[in-house]
PDB file of C-alpha atoms and ligand atoms in Angstrom:
ATOM      1  CA  UNK A   1     111.145 -37.937-131.328  1.00 71.00           C
ATOM      2  CA  UNK A   2     114.833 -38.807-131.393  1.00 77.00           C
ATOM      3  CA  UNK A   3     114.372 -42.319-132.829  1.00 94.00           C
ATOM      4  CA  UNK A   4     111.900 -41.335-135.575  1.00 98.00           C
ATOM      5  CA  UNK A   5     113.279 -41.670-139.108  1.00 98.00           C
ATOM      6  CA  UNK A   6     111.042 -38.910-140.496  1.00 98.00           C
ATOM      7  CA  UNK A   7     112.051 -36.513-137.686  1.00 98.00           C
ATOM      8  CA  UNK A   8     115.672 -37.224-138.621  1.00 97.00           C
ATOM      9  CA  UNK A   9     114.914 -36.488-142.284  1.00 97.00           C
ATOM     10  CA  UNK A  10     113.107 -33.248-141.340  1.00 97.00           C
ATOM     11  CA  UNK A  11     116.083 -32.205-139.184  1.00 96.00           C
ATOM     12  CA  UNK A  12     118.457 -32.986-142.058  1.00 95.00           C
ATOM     13  CA  UNK A  13     120.285 -35.754-140.171  1.00 96.00           C
ATOM     14  CA  UNK A  14     119.295 -38.295-142.862  1.00 94.00           C
ATOM     15  CA  UNK A  15     119.357 -37.246-146.521  1.00 92.00           C
ATOM     16  CA  UNK A  16     116.220 -37.394-148.645  1.00 93.00           C
ATOM     17  CA  UNK A  17     114.931 -35.979-151.920  1.00 91.00           C
ATOM     18  CA  UNK A  18     112.977 -32.976-150.671  1.00 93.00           C
ATOM     19  CA  UNK A  19     110.366 -31.571-153.015  1.00 96.00           C
ATOM     20  CA  UNK A  20     108.783 -28.942-150.794  1.00 97.00           C
ATOM     21  CA  UNK A  21     109.235 -27.368-147.387  1.00 98.00           C
ATOM     22  CA  UNK A  22     107.548 -24.649-145.384  1.00 98.00           C
ATOM     23  CA  UNK A  23     107.212 -23.845-141.691  1.00 98.00           C
ATOM     24  CA  UNK A  24     104.614 -26.584-141.171  1.00 98.00           C
ATOM     25  CA  UNK A  25     105.351 -29.441-143.574  1.00 98.00           C
ATOM     26  CA  UNK A  26     108.113 -31.185-145.513  1.00 98.00           C
ATOM     27  CA  UNK A  27     107.476 -33.217-148.686  1.00 98.00           C
ATOM     28  CA  UNK A  28     109.962 -35.924-149.698  1.00 97.00           C
ATOM     29  CA  UNK A  29     110.131 -38.572-152.411  1.00 97.00           C
ATOM     30  CA  UNK A  30     109.268 -42.035-151.108  1.00 97.00           C
ATOM     31  CA  UNK A  31     112.388 -44.221-151.026  1.00 97.00           C
ATOM     32  CA  UNK A  32     110.387 -47.146-152.463  1.00 97.00           C
ATOM     33  CA  UNK A  33     107.958 -45.520-154.893  1.00 97.00           C
ATOM     34  CA  UNK A  34     104.648 -47.268-155.630  1.00 95.00           C
ATOM     35  CA  UNK A  35     103.763 -44.881-158.496  1.00 95.00           C
ATOM     36  CA  UNK A  36     105.694 -42.703-160.974  1.00 95.00           C
ATOM     37  CA  UNK A  37     105.199 -39.792-158.575  1.00 96.00           C
ATOM     38  CA  UNK A  38     105.188 -40.931-154.944  1.00 97.00           C
ATOM     39  CA  UNK A  39     105.657 -38.145-152.433  1.00 98.00           C
ATOM     40  CA  UNK A  40     105.250 -38.226-148.650  1.00 98.00           C
ATOM     41  CA  UNK A  41     103.944 -35.055-147.023  1.00 98.00           C
ATOM     42  CA  UNK A  42     105.031 -34.870-143.385  1.00 98.00           C
ATOM     43  CA  UNK A  43     104.201 -32.387-140.659  1.00 98.00           C
ATOM     44  CA  UNK A  44     107.467 -30.947-139.336  1.00 98.00           C
ATOM     45  CA  UNK A  45     106.209 -31.649-135.812  1.00 98.00           C
ATOM     46  CA  UNK A  46     106.102 -35.304-134.727  1.00 98.00           C
ATOM     47  CA  UNK A  47     102.635 -36.853-134.444  1.00 98.00           C
ATOM     48  CA  UNK A  48     102.471 -40.673-134.250  1.00 98.00           C
ATOM     49  CA  UNK A  49      99.319 -41.296-136.274  1.00 98.00           C
ATOM     50  CA  UNK A  50      95.726 -40.211-136.833  1.00 98.00           C
ATOM     51  CA  UNK A  51      94.987 -41.765-133.430  1.00 98.00           C
ATOM     52  CA  UNK A  52      97.199 -39.155-131.771  1.00 98.00           C
ATOM     53  CA  UNK A  53      95.539 -36.126-133.408  1.00 98.00           C
ATOM     54  CA  UNK A  54      93.926 -33.416-131.313  1.00 98.00           C
ATOM     55  CA  UNK A  55      91.531 -30.672-132.370  1.00 98.00           C
ATOM     56  CA  UNK A  56      94.484 -28.271-132.369  1.00 98.00           C
ATOM     57  CA  UNK A  57      95.990 -30.254-135.268  1.00 98.00           C
ATOM     58  CA  UNK A  58      93.076 -29.668-137.666  1.00 98.00           C
ATOM     59  CA  UNK A  59      94.698 -26.722-139.469  1.00 98.00           C
ATOM     60  CA  UNK A  60      97.950 -28.676-139.839  1.00 98.00           C
ATOM     61  CA  UNK A  61      96.207 -31.717-141.319  1.00 98.00           C
ATOM     62  CA  UNK A  62      94.329 -29.460-143.708  1.00 98.00           C
ATOM     63  CA  UNK A  63      97.670 -28.010-144.742  1.00 98.00           C
ATOM     64  CA  UNK A  64      98.894 -31.488-145.727  1.00 98.00           C
ATOM     65  CA  UNK A  65      96.036 -31.583-148.258  1.00 98.00           C
ATOM     66  CA  UNK A  66      96.506 -28.073-149.643  1.00 98.00           C
ATOM     67  CA  UNK A  67     100.202 -28.931-150.034  1.00 98.00           C
ATOM     68  CA  UNK A  68      99.154 -32.062-151.965  1.00 98.00           C
ATOM     69  CA  UNK A  69      97.026 -29.901-154.253  1.00 98.00           C
ATOM     70  CA  UNK A  70      99.995 -27.616-154.904  1.00 98.00           C
ATOM     71  CA  UNK A  71     102.341 -30.558-155.587  1.00 98.00           C
ATOM     72  CA  UNK A  72      99.789 -32.071-157.991  1.00 97.00           C
ATOM     73  CA  UNK A  73      99.769 -28.881-160.029  1.00 97.00           C
ATOM     74  CA  UNK A  74     103.588 -28.737-159.991  1.00 95.00           C
ATOM     75  CA  UNK A  75     103.847 -32.400-161.074  1.00 94.00           C
ATOM     76  CA  UNK A  76     101.304 -31.828-163.855  1.00 95.00           C
ATOM     77  CA  UNK A  77      98.917 -34.505-162.553  1.00 95.00           C
ATOM     78  CA  UNK A  78      96.149 -32.299-161.135  1.00 96.00           C
ATOM     79  CA  UNK A  79      93.772 -32.819-164.057  1.00 96.00           C
ATOM     80  CA  UNK A  80      94.608 -36.481-164.579  1.00 95.00           C
ATOM     81  CA  UNK A  81      94.090 -37.243-160.918  1.00 97.00           C
ATOM     82  CA  UNK A  82      96.034 -38.761-158.069  1.00 97.00           C
ATOM     83  CA  UNK A  83      95.546 -40.689-154.841  1.00 97.00           C
ATOM     84  CA  UNK A  84      96.082 -39.467-151.278  1.00 98.00           C
ATOM     85  CA  UNK A  85      96.426 -42.084-148.533  1.00 98.00           C
ATOM     86  CA  UNK A  86      97.071 -41.901-144.811  1.00 98.00           C
ATOM     87  CA  UNK A  87      97.718 -45.366-143.405  1.00 98.00           C
ATOM     88  CA  UNK A  88      96.913 -45.716-139.706  1.00 98.00           C
ATOM     89  CA  UNK A  89      98.120 -48.432-137.377  1.00 98.00           C
ATOM     90  CA  UNK A  90      99.248 -51.969-138.153  1.00 96.00           C
ATOM     91  CA  UNK A  91      96.070 -53.082-139.935  1.00 97.00           C
ATOM     92  CA  UNK A  92      96.102 -49.853-141.937  1.00 97.00           C
ATOM     93  CA  UNK A  93      99.586 -50.679-143.201  1.00 97.00           C
ATOM     94  CA  UNK A  94     101.389 -47.905-141.317  1.00 98.00           C
ATOM     95  CA  UNK A  95     105.095 -48.711-140.967  1.00 98.00           C
ATOM     96  CA  UNK A  96     106.524 -45.296-140.023  1.00 98.00           C
ATOM     97  CA  UNK A  97     104.815 -43.815-136.982  1.00 98.00           C
ATOM     98  CA  UNK A  98     105.204 -40.155-137.897  1.00 98.00           C
ATOM     99  CA  UNK A  99     101.967 -39.179-139.570  1.00 98.00           C
ATOM    100  CA  UNK A 100     102.267 -38.680-143.339  1.00 98.00           C
ATOM    101  CA  UNK A 101     100.095 -38.245-146.392  1.00 98.00           C
ATOM    102  CA  UNK A 102     101.071 -40.403-149.373  1.00 98.00           C
ATOM    103  CA  UNK A 103     100.739 -38.633-152.733  1.00 98.00           C
ATOM    104  CA  UNK A 104     100.561 -41.155-155.581  1.00 97.00           C
ATOM    105  CA  UNK A 105     100.213 -40.029-159.180  1.00 96.00           C
ATOM    106  CA  UNK A 106     101.454 -40.239-162.716  1.00 95.00           C
ATOM    107  CA  UNK A 107      99.530 -43.411-163.610  1.00 95.00           C
ATOM    108  CA  UNK A 108      95.977 -44.726-163.160  1.00 95.00           C
ATOM    109  CA  UNK A 109      95.557 -46.080-159.631  1.00 95.00           C
ATOM    110  CA  UNK A 110      94.223 -49.616-159.228  1.00 92.00           C
ATOM    111  CA  UNK A 111      90.956 -50.626-157.569  1.00 88.00           C
ATOM    112  CA  UNK A 112      89.819 -52.043-155.249  1.00 83.00           C
ATOM    113  CA  UNK A 113      91.942 -50.721-152.405  1.00 85.00           C
ATOM    114  CA  UNK A 114      92.586 -52.878-149.380  1.00 78.00           C
TER     115      UNK A 114
HETATM  116  P1  5GP B 201     103.552 -46.203-144.322  1.00 89.45           P
HETATM  117  O1  5GP B 201     103.738 -47.666-144.618  1.00 89.45           O
HETATM  118  O2  5GP B 201     103.917 -45.889-142.887  1.00 89.45           O
HETATM  119  O3  5GP B 201     102.207 -45.664-144.700  1.00 89.45           O
HETATM  120  O4  5GP B 201     104.560 -45.443-145.268  1.00 89.45           O
HETATM  121  C1  5GP B 201     105.916 -45.297-144.976  1.00 89.45           C
HETATM  122  C2  5GP B 201     106.603 -44.967-146.273  1.00 89.45           C
HETATM  123  O5  5GP B 201     107.856 -44.417-145.963  1.00 89.45           O
HETATM  124  C3  5GP B 201     106.838 -46.180-147.180  1.00 89.45           C
HETATM  125  O6  5GP B 201     106.197 -45.969-148.428  1.00 89.45           O
HETATM  126  C4  5GP B 201     108.356 -46.247-147.287  1.00 89.45           C
HETATM  127  O7  5GP B 201     108.796 -46.612-148.576  1.00 89.45           O
HETATM  128  C5  5GP B 201     108.784 -44.840-146.916  1.00 89.45           C
HETATM  129  N1  5GP B 201     110.072 -44.743-146.269  1.00 89.45           N
HETATM  130  C6  5GP B 201     110.541 -45.528-145.250  1.00 89.45           C
HETATM  131  N2  5GP B 201     111.774 -45.126-144.879  1.00 89.45           N
HETATM  132  C7  5GP B 201     112.098 -44.070-145.681  1.00 89.45           C
HETATM  133  C8  5GP B 201     113.250 -43.241-145.771  1.00 89.45           C
HETATM  134  O8  5GP B 201     114.231 -43.385-145.051  1.00 89.45           O
HETATM  135  N3  5GP B 201     113.232 -42.243-146.710  1.00 89.45           N
HETATM  136  C9  5GP B 201     112.147 -42.057-147.522  1.00 89.45           C
HETATM  137  N4  5GP B 201     112.216 -41.050-148.413  1.00 89.45           N
HETATM  138  N5  5GP B 201     111.037 -42.830-147.465  1.00 89.45           N
HETATM  139  C10 5GP B 201     111.022 -43.830-146.556  1.00 89.45           C
HETATM  140 ZN1   ZN B 202     108.811 -38.083-136.142  1.00 89.45          ZN
END
């Protein structure tokens, strides 16, 4: 998607603090962090949101989570815990319509959500 900010970041057209990359996903630091460690895990292929997922995407979405597990270990927050969020649509708080998994850690998360 030519007008998608995350596609531009993945292509390297817009700079970002990359923390991980493989053939399926790219992980970047959120520009406006909501926790000491706030990483966004993006599929390299554009998908608008959870609403646009197909069965063929199941392995890819699983890979977002196994990447989160790996990043948690690297950041030293695996044992302490962390929060993974995927906002969907306007009421879900989604502002960038390229699907992404938020990784929030490094401090106790607040409850209740929503
Ligand atoms: P959403 O609200 O869609 O769930 O999350 C979008 C996230 O992307 C927000 O937390 C926002 O701070 C982050 N974000 C928006 N634009 C940029 C950008 O250009 N670079 C980076 N690294 N993060 C961004
Ligand atoms: Zn995109």
